[in-house]
Coordinates of C-alpha atoms and ligand atoms in Angstrom, one line a residue:
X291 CA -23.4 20.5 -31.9
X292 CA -20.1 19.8 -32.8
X293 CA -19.3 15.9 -31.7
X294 CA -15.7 15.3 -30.6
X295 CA -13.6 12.4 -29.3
X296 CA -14.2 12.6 -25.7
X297 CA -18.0 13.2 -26.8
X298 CA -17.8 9.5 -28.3
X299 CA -15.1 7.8 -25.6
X300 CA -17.5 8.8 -22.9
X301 CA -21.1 7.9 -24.3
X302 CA -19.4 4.5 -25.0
X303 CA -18.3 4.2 -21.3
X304 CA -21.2 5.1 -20.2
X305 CA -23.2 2.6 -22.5
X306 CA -20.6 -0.1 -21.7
X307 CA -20.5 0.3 -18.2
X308 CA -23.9 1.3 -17.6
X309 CA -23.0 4.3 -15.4
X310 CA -26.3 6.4 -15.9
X311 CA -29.3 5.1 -17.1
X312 CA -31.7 6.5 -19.6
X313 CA -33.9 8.8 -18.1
X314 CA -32.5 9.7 -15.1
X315 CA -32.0 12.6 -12.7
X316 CA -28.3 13.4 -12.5
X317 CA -27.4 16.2 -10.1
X318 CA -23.7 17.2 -11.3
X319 CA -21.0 18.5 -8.9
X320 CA -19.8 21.4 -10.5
X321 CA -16.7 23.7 -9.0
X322 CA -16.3 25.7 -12.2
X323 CA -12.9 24.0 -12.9
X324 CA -12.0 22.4 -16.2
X325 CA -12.6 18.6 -15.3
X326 CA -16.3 20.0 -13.6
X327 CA -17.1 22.0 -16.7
X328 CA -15.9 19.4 -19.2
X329 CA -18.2 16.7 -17.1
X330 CA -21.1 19.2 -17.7
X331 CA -21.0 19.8 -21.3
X332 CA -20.5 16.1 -22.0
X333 CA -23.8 15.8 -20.1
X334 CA -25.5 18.4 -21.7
X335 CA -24.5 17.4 -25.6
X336 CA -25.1 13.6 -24.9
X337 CA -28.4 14.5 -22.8
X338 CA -30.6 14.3 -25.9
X339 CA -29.8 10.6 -26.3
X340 CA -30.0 9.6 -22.8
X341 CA -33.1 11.5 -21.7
X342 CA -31.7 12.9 -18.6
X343 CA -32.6 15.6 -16.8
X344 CA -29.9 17.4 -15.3
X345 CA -29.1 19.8 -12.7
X346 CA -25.9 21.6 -11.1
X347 CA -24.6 21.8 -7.7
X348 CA -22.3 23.7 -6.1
X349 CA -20.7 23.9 -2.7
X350 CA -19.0 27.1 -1.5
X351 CA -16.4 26.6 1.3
X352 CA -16.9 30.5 2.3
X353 CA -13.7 30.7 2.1
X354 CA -12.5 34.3 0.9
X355 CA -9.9 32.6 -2.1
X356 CA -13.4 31.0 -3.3
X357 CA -14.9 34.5 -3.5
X358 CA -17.1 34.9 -6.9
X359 CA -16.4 31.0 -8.1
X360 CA -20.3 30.4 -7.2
X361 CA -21.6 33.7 -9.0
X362 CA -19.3 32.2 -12.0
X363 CA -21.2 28.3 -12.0
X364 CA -24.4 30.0 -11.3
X365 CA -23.6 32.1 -14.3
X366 CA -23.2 29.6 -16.2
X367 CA -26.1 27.1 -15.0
X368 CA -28.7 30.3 -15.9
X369 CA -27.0 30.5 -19.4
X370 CA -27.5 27.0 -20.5
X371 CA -31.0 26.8 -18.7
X372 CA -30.2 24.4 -15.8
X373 CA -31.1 24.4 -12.2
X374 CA -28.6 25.9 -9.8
X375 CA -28.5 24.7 -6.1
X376 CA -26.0 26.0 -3.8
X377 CA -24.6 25.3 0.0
X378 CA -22.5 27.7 1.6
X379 CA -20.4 26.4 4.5
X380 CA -20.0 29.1 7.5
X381 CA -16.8 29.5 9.6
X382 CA -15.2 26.4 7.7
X383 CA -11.7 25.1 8.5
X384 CA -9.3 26.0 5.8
X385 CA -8.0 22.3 6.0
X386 CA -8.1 19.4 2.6
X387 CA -9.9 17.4 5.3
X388 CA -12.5 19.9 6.4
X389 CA -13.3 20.7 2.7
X390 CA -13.9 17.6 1.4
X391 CA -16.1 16.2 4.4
X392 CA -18.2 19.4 4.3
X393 CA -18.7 19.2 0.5
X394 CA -19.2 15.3 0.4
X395 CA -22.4 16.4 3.4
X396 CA -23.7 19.2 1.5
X397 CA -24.1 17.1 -1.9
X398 CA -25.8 14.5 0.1
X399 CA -28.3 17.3 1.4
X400 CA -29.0 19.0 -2.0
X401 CA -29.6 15.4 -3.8
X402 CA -31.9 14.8 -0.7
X403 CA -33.6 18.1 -0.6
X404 CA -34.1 17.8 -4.6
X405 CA -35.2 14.1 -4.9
X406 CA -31.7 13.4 -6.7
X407 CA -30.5 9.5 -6.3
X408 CA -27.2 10.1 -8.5
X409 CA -24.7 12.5 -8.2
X410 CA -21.9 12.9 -10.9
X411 CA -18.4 14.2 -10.1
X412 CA -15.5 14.6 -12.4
X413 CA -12.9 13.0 -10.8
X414 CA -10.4 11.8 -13.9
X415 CA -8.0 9.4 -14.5
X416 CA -5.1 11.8 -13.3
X417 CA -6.9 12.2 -10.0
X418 CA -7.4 8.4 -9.7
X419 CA -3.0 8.4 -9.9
X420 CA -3.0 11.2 -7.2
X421 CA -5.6 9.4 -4.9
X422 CA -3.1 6.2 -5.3
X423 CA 0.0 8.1 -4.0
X424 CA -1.7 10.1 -1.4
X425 CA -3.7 7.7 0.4
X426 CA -0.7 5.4 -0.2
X427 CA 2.0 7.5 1.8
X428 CA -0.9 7.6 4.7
X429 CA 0.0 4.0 5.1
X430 CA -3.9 2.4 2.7
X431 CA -4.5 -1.2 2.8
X432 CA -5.8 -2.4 -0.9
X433 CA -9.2 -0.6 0.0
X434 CA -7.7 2.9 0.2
X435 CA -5.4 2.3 -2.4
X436 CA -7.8 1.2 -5.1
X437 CA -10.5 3.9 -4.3
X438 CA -12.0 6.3 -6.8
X439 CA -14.2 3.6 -8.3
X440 CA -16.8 4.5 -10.8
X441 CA -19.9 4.1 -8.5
X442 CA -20.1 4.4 -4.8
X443 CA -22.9 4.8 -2.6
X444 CA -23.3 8.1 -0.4
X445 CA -25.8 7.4 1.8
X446 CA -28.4 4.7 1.6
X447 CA -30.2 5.8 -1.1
X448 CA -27.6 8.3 -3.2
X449 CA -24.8 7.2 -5.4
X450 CA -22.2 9.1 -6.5
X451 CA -21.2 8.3 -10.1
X452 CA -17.7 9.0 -11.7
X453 CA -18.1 8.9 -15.5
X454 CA -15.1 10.6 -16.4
X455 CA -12.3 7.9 -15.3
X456 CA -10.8 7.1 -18.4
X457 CA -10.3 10.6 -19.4
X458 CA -6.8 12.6 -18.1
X459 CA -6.5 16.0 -16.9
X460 CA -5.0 17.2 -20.2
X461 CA -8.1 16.0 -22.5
X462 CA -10.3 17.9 -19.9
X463 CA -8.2 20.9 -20.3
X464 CA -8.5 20.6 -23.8
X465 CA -11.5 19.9 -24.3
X466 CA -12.5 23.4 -22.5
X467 CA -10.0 25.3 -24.7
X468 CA -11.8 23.4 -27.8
X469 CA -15.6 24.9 -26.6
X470 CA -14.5 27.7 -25.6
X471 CA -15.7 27.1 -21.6
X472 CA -14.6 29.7 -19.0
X473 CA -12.4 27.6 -16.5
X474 CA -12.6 29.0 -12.9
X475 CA -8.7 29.1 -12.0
X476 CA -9.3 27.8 -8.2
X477 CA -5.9 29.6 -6.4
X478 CA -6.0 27.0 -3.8
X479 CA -5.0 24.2 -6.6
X480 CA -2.1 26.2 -6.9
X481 CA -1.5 26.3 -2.9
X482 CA 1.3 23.8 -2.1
X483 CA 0.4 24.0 1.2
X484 CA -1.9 21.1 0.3
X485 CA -0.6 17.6 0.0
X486 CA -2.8 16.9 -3.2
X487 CA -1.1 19.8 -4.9
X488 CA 2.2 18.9 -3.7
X489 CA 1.3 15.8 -5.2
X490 CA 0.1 17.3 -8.5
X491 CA 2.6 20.1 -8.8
X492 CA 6.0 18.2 -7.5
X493 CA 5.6 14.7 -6.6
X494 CA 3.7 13.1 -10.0
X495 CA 6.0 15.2 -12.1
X496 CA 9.0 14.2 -10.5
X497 CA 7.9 10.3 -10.8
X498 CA 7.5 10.8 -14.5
X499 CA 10.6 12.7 -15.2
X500 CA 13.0 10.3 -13.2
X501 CA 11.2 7.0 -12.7
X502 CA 8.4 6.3 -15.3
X503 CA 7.0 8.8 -18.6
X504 CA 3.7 6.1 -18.0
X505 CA 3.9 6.8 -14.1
X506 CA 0.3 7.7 -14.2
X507 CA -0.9 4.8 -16.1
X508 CA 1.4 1.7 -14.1
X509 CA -0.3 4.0 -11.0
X510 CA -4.3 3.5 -12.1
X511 CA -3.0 0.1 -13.3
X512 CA -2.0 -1.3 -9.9
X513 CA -5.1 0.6 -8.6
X514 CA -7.4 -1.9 -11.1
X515 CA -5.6 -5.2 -9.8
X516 CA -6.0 -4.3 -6.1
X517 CA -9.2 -3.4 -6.4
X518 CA -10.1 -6.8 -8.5
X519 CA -8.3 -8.4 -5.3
X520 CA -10.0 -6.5 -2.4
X521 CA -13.5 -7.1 -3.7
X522 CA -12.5 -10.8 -3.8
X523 CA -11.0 -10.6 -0.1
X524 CA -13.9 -8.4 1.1
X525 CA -16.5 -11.2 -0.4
X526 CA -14.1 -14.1 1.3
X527 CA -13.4 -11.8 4.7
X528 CA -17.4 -11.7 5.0
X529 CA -18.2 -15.5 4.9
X530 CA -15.7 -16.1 7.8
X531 CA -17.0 -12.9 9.8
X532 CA -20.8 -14.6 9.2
X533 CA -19.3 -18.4 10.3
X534 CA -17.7 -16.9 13.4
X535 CA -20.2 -14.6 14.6
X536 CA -22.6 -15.2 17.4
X537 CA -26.6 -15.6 17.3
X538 CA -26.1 -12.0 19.2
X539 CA -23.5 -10.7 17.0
X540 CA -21.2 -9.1 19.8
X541 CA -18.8 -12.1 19.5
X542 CA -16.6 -13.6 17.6
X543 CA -15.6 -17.8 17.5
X544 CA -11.4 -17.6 17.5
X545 CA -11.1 -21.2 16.7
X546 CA -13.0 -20.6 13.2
X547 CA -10.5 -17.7 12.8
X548 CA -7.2 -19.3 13.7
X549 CA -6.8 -21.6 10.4
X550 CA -6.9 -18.8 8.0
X551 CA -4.4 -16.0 6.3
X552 CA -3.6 -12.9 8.0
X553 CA -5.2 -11.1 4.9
X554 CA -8.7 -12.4 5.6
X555 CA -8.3 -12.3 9.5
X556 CA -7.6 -8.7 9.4
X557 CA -10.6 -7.9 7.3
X558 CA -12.9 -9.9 9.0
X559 CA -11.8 -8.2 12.4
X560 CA -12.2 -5.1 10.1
X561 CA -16.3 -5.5 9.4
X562 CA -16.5 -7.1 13.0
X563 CA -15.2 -3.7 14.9
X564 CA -17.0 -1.4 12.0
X565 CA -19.9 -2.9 13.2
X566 CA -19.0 -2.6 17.0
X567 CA -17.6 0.9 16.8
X568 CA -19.9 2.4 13.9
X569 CA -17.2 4.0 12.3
X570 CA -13.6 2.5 10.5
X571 CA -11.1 1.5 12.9
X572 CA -7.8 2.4 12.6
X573 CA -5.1 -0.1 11.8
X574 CA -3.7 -0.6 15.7
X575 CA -7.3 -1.3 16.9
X576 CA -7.1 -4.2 14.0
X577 CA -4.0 -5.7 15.3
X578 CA -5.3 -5.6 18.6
X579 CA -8.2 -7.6 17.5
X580 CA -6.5 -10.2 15.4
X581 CA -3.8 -10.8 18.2
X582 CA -6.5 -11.7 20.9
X583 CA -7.5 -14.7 18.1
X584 CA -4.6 -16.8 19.3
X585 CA -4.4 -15.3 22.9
X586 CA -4.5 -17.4 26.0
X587 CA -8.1 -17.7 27.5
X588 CA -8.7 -14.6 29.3
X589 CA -5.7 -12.9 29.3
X590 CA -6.4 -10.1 27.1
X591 CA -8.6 -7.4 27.6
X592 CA -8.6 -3.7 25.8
X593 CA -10.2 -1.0 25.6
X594 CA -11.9 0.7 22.7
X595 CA -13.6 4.8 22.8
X596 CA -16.9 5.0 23.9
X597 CA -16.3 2.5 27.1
X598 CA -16.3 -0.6 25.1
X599 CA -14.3 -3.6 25.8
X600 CA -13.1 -6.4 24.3
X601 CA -12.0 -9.4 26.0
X602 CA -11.0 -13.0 25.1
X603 CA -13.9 -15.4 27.0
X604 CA -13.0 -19.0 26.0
X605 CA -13.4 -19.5 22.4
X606 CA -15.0 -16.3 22.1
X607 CA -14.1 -12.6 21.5
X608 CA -16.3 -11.0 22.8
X609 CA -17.5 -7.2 22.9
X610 CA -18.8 -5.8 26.5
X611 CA -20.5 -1.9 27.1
X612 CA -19.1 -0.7 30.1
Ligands
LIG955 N1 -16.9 23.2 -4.7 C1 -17.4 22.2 -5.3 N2 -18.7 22.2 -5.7 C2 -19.3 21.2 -6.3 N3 -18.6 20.1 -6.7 C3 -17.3 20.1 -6.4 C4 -16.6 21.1 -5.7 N4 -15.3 20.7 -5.6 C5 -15.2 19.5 -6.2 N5 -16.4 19.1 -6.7 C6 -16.6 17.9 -7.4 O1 -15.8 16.9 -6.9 C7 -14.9 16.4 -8.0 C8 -13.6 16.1 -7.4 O2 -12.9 17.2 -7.0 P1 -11.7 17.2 -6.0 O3 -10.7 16.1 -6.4 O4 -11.2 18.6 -5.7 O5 -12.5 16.6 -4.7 P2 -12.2 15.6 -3.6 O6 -13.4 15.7 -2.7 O7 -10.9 16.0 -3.0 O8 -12.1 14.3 -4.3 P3 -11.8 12.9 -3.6 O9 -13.1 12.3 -3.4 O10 -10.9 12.2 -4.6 O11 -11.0 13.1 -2.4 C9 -14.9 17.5 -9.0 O12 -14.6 17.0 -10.2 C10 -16.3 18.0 -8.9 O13 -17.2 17.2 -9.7

């Protein structure tokens, strides 16, 4: 096997950081593009070291511009020996959003189905600079902002794992032309119809031609130092929602509230209405919240979905099911 530089930069990440241990079963999200296919030869070449035992998925949107991308990864998965597990979504909206929920839901099922606790994507660096911008023009707190971490959970008991952060779209690209691996050209990366490419194909390369050549980097850079922050603020935000909750956790104490920054009262009214609605709120339902914390006693009341109110009794915030 011929050993090159991204073989080496990425066993060492993976040693340094931990990212997969010895041993393991790693079910790998592959689409058949060039980051996907350079994440699964990196596996397969370094898998003699770390023992794993690997295995492919796929997720095919049904979409007629996907037609013969999961006969090409199955192609492949035969030819190197590994297991092959597919989903195919039916009547699927042709919509980023849609996609990317479905595909998320179907990995989750496969790692369930197969007894898989980590799934590997190969999100890069370059798409860590695109997440940053995108999630940043749809208005992201630091959360959203510094996303695309190198572990997050999936569901209770699956982790998604992202080994391939420090690497750019170019050494991925080259990587493939190096070992000779047959890169699906997906048509719908080329589609400026969706914001990401817009992003890809127009925004990023305008950034670097008339703002910053290192656009990409200062980008993943700010992404770092937010996310140091959040994780600080989120430790901070849940300390103050655990001193201001009730015994029966459907209030909240104002006066413990009112003394501290804005930052940490938003985020504590975050976690508090997670909690309350089951899903995120959105960023007017947050303000709502926070506003009622220096309200006059009992003048405020609103509304939330799913008949639940939230009124201002005393000292208390508190959380009624209609
Ligand atoms: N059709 C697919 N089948 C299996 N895995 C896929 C598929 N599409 C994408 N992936 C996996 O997800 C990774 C990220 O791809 P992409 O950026 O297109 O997805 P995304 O869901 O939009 O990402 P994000 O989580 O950043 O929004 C790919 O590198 C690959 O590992």
């Amino acid at each position: 096997m011929t050993w090159s530089n991204l073989h080496a930069k990425v066993h060492i990440t993976l040693r340094k950081r931990q990212l997969l241990p010895k041993k393991e079963r790693l079910l790998v999200a592959v689409s058949g593009g060039q980051d996907s296919l350079c994440l699964l030869k990196l596996l397969v070449d370094l898998q003699s070291k770390w023992e794993w035992e690997l295995a492919i998925a796929h997720c095919d949107h049904g979409w007629p511009t996907d037609a013969g991308m999961s006969d090409h990864v199955q192609q492949i998965a035969q030819s190197w020996g590994i297991p092959y597990y597919l989903k195919t979504a039916h009547h699927l909206k042709e919509t980023e959003a849609a996609a990317r929920k479905w595909r998320y839901q179907a990995l989750i099922e496969i790692a369930t189905e197969q007894g898989f606790s980590l799934v590997v994507t190969a999100h890069t660096k370059t798409d860590r600079a695109e997440t940053f911008l995108y999630n940043l023009i749809r208005g992201a707190g630091t959360d959203g902002l510094s996303s695309l971490t190198w572990v997050r959970s999936l569901s209770e008991n699956i982790w998604l794992v992202r080994p391939l952060l420090e690497i750019s779209r170019s050494e991925t690209y080259q990587f493939c032309q190096q070992f000779n691996l047959s890169i699906w050209e997906d048509i719908l990366n080329q589609n400026l119809k969706y914001a990401r490419n817009r992003i890809r194909h127009e925004l990023l390369p305008y950034l670097q031609t008339h703002f910053n050549p290192q656009v990409e980097k200062a980008l993943i850079q700010s992404a770092e130092i937010l996310r140091s922050e959040g994780e600080y603020l989120e430790e901070t935000a849940q300390q103050w929602l655990e001193k201001s909750l009730s015994e029966d956790k459907i209030a909240i104490h104002r006066q413990i509230l009112r003394g501290i920054p804005l930052a940490l009262q938003r985020r504590v009214m975050r976690r508090f209405l997670t909690t309350v609605l089951s899903k995120a709120p959105n960023f007017e339902q947050i303000e709502a919240l926070v506003n009622l914390i220096n309200a006059p006693n009992r003048s405020s009341t609103f509304s939330l979905p799913g008949t639940i109110t939230i009124e201002v009794q005393g000292e208390w915030i508190r959380v009624s099911h209609l």
